[in-house]
mmCIF file of C-alpha atoms in Angstrom:
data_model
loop_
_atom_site.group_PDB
_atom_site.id
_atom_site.type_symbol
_atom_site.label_atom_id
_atom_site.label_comp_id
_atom_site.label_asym_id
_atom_site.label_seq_id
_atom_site.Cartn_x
_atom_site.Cartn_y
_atom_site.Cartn_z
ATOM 1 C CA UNK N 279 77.080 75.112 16.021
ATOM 2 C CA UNK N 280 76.726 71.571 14.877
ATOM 3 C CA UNK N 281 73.318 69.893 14.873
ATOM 4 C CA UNK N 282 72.805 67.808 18.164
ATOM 5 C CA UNK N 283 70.631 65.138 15.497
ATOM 6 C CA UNK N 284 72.653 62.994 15.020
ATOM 7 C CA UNK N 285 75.763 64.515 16.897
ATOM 8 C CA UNK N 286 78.458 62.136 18.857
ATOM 9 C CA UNK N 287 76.844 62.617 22.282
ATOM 10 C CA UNK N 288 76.037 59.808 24.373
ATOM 11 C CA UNK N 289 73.068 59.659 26.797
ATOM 12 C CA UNK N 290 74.250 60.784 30.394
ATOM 13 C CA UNK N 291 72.501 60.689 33.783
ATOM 14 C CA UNK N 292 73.625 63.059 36.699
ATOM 15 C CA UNK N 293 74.114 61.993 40.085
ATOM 16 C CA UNK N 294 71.839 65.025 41.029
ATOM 17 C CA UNK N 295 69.171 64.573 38.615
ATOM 18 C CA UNK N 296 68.025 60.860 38.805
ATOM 19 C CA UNK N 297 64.606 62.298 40.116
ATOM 20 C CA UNK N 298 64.169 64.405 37.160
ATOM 21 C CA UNK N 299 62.168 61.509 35.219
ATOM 22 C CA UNK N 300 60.294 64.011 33.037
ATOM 23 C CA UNK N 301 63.865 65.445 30.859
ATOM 24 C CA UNK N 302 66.724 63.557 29.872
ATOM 25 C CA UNK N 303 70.400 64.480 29.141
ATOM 26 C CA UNK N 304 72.910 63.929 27.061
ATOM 27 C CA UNK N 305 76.978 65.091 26.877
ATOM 28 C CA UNK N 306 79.606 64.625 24.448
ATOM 29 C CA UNK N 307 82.166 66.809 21.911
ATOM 30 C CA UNK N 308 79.813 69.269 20.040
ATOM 31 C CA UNK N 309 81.874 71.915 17.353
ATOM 32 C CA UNK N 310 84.969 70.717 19.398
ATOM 33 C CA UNK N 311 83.332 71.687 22.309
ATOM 34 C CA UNK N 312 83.010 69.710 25.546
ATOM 35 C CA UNK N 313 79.430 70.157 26.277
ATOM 36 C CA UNK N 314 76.352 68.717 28.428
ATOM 37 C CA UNK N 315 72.273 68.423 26.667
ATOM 38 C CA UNK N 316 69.331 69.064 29.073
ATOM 39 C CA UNK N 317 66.628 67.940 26.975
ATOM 40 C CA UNK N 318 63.274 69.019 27.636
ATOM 41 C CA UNK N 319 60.081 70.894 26.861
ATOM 42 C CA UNK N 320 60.993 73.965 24.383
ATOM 43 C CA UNK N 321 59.292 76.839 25.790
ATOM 44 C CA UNK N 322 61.264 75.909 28.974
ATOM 45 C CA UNK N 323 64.285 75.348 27.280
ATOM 46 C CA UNK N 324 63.972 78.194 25.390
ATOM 47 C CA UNK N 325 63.556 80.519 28.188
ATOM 48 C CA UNK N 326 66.020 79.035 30.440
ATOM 49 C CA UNK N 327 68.498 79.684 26.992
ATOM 50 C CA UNK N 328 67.534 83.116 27.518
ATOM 51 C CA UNK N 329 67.929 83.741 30.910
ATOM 52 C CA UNK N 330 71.492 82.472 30.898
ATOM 53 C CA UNK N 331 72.489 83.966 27.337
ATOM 54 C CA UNK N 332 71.916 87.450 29.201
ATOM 55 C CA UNK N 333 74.355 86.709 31.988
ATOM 56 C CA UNK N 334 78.222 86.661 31.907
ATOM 57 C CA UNK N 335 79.811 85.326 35.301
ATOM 58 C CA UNK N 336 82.444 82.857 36.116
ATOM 59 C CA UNK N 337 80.593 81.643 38.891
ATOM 60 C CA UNK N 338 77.755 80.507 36.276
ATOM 61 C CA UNK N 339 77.443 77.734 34.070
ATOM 62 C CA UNK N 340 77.464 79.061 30.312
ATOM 63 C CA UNK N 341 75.089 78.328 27.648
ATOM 64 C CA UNK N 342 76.580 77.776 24.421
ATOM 65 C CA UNK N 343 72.590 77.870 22.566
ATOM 66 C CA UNK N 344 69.608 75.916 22.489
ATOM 67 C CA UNK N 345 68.268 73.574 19.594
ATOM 68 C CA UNK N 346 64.655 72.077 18.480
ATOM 69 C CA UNK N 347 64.857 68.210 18.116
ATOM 70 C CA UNK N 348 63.224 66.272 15.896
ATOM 71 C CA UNK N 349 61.043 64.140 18.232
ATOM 72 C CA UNK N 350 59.680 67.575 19.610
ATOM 73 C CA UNK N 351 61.412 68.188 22.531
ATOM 74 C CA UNK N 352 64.968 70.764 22.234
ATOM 75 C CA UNK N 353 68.312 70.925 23.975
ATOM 76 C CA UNK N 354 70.002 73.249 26.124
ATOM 77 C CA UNK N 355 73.538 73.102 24.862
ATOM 78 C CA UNK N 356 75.629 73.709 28.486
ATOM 79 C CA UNK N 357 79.366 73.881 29.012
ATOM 80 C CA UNK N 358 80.041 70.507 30.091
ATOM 81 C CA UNK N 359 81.535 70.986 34.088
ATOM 82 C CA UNK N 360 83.705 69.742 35.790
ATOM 83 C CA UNK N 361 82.884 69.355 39.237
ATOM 84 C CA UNK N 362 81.186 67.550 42.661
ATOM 85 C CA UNK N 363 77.937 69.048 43.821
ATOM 86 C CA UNK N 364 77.581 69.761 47.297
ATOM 87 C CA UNK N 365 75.160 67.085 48.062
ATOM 88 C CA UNK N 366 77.863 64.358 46.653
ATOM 89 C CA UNK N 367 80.930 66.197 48.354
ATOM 90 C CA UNK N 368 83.413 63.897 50.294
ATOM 91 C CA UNK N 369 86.402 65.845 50.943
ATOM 92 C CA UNK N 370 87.613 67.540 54.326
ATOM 93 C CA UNK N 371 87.941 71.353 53.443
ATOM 94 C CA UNK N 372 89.438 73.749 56.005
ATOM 95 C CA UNK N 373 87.474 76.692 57.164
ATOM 96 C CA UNK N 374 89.591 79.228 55.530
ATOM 97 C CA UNK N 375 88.390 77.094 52.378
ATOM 98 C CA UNK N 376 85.053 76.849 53.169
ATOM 99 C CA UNK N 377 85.106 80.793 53.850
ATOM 100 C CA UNK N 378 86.565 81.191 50.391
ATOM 101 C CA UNK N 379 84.130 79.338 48.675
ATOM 102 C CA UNK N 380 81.266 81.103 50.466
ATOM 103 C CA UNK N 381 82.656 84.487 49.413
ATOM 104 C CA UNK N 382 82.744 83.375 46.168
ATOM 105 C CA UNK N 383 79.257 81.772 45.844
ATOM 106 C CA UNK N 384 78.118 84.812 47.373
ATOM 107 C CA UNK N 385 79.977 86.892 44.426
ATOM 108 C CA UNK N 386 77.896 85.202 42.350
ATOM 109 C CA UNK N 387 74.461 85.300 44.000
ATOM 110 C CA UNK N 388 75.323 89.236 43.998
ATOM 111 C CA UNK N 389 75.667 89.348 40.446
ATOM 112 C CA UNK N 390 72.554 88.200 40.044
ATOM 113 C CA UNK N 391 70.713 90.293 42.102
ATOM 114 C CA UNK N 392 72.944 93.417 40.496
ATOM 115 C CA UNK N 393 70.683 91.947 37.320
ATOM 116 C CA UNK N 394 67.160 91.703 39.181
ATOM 117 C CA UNK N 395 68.018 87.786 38.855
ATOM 118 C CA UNK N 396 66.461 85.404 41.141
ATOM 119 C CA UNK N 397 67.771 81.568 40.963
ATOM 120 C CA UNK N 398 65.115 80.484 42.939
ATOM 121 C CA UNK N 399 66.276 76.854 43.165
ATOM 122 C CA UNK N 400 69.823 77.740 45.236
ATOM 123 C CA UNK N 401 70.724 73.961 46.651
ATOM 124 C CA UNK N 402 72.950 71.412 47.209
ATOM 125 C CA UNK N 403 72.255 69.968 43.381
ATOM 126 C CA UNK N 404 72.966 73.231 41.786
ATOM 127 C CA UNK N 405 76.271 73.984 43.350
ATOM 128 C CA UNK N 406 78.747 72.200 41.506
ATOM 129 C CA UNK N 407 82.692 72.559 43.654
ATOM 130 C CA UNK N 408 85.243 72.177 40.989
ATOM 131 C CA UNK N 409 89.056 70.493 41.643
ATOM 132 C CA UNK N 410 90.078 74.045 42.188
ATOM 133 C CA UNK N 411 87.485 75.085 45.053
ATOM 134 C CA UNK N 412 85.389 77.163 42.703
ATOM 135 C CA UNK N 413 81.650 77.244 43.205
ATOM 136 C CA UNK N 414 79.761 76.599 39.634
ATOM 137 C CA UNK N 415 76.032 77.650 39.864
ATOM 138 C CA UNK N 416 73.690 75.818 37.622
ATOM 139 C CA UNK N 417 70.415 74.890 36.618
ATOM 140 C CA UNK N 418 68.512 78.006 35.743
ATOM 141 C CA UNK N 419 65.193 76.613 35.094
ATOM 142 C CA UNK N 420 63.032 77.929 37.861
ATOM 143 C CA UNK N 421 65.498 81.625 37.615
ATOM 144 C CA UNK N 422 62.842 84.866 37.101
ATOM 145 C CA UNK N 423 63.424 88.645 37.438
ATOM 146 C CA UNK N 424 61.890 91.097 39.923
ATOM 147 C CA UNK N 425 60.919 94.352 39.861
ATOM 148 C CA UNK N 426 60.929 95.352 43.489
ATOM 149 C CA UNK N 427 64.657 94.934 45.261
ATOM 150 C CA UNK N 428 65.414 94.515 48.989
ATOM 151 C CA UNK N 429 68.408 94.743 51.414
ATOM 152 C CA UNK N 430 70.996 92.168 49.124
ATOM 153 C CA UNK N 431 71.448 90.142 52.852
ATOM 154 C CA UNK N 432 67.590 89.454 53.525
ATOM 155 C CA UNK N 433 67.073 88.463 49.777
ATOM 156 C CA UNK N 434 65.742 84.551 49.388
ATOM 157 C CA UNK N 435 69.244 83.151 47.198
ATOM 158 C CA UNK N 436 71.225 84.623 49.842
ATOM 159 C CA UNK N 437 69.727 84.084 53.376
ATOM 160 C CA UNK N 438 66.837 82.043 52.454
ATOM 161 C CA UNK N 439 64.275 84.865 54.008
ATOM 162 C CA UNK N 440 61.258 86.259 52.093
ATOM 163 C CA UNK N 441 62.095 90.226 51.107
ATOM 164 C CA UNK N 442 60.296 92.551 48.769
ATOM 165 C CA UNK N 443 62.098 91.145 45.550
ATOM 166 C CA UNK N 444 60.608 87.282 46.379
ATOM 167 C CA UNK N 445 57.314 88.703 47.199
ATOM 168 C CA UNK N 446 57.047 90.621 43.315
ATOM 169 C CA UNK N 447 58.210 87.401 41.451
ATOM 170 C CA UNK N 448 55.126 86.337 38.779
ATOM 171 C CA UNK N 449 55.255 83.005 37.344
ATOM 172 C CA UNK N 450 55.505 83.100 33.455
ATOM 173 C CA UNK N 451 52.242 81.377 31.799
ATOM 174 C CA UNK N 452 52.531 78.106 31.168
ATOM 175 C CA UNK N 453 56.121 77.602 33.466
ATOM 176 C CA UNK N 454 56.528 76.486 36.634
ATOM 177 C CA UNK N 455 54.639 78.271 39.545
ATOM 178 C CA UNK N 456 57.183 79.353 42.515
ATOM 179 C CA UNK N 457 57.296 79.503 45.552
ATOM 180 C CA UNK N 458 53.583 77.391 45.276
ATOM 181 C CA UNK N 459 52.929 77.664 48.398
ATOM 182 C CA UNK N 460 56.015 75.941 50.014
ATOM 183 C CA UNK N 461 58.652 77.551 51.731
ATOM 184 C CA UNK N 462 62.111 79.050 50.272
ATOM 185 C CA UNK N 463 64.958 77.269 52.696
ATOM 186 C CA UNK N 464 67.867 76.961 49.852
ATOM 187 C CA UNK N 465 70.244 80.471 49.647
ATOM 188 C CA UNK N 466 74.080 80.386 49.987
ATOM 189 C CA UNK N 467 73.821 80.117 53.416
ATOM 190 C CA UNK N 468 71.821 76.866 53.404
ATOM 191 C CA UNK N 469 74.382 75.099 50.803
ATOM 192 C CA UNK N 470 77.420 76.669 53.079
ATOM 193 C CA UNK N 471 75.811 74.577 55.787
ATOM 194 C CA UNK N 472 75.272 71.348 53.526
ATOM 195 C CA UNK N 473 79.373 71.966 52.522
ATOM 196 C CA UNK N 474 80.430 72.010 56.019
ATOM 197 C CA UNK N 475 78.588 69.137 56.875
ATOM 198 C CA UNK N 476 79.614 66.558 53.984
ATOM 199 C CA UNK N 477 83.715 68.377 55.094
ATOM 200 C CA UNK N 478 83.074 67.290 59.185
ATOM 201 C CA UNK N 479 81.636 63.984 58.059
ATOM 202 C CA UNK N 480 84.620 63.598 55.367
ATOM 203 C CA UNK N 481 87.480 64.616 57.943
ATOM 204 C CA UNK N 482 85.917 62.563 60.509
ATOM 205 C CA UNK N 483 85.875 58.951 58.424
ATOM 206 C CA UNK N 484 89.101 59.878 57.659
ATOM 207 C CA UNK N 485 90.076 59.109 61.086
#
């Protein structure tokens, strides 16, 4: 892959991320590729690199590498997506949609857990809904593995309850300490809920 130095890609800020003061992004054509820069701290771009370069799932953004800059910080090269995240959603969807799109997420959150993956950031910023009602999970930077699993419907991504797999999560030195204390409301369930909401409030201003 080309080097992002002095690459065509043009600063970017995400609706989602304008509270995110402490990284900056970036998206452009990179090695012909359409692609989107988080740029941050390297060891945490580094290990969110290698968290996603282990998984393989349509329903997750992919990771095309990661590269040291030369002011000291490095780049997450992402696949540049197409889509609305939940929190910015303005469209009516049906409910045979909406139960489509869970199913779907949920596909994805079970892939995880299949790979003792824990998101552990599952919200209405990190679902992206693309033109084609498929739900995009991204930003992997507070993901871990755990060593103890529990009943797949009581895990924290999926129902937003504490089982045995949230409770055997350690923090990496150095990254950022979850849960810390607060409690774990996001799962599929909680962004199904933000999806239906921002579809009732769309259908009903369309009135």
């Amino acid at each position: 892959m080309a080097a992002l130095n002095g690459a065509g890609l043009q600063p970017y800020l995400p609706p989602t991320r304008t509270r995110n003061a402490d990284r900056s992004y970036m998206r452009g054509t990179l090695s012909g590729m359409q692609v989107f820069a988080k740029i941050w701290d390297p060891l945490r771009i580094e290990r969110e690199h290698n968290f996603l370069a282990a998984l393989d799932h349509p329903g997750i953004v992919r990771c095309h590498g990661w590269q040291q800059l030369s002011d000291g910080r490095a780049a997450l090269i992402l696949q540049q997506c197409a889509g609305t995240a939940v929190e910015n959603w303005d469209r009516p969807l049906t409910d045979a949609q909406l139960r489509l799109i869970e199913l779907k997420l949920t596909s994805t959150v079970e892939y995880l857990y299949d790979h003792g993956c824990f998101h552990a950031d599952l919200n209405e910023s990190n679902v992206l809904i693309t033109a084609e009602l498929e739900p995009l999970l991204i930003d992997f930077e507070f993901a871990v593995r755990f060593t103890v699993r529990a009943d797949f419907m009581h895990s924290a991504d999926y129902s937003g309850e504490f089982g045995a797999d949230f409770a055997s999560l350690q923090p990496e030195p150095g990254m950022h300490e979850f849960p810390g204390g607060r409690p774990y409301t996001y799962g599929v369930q909680y962004v199904l809920g933000k999806l239906r909401a921002a579809s009732e409030a769309a259908g009903t201003a369309q009135c």
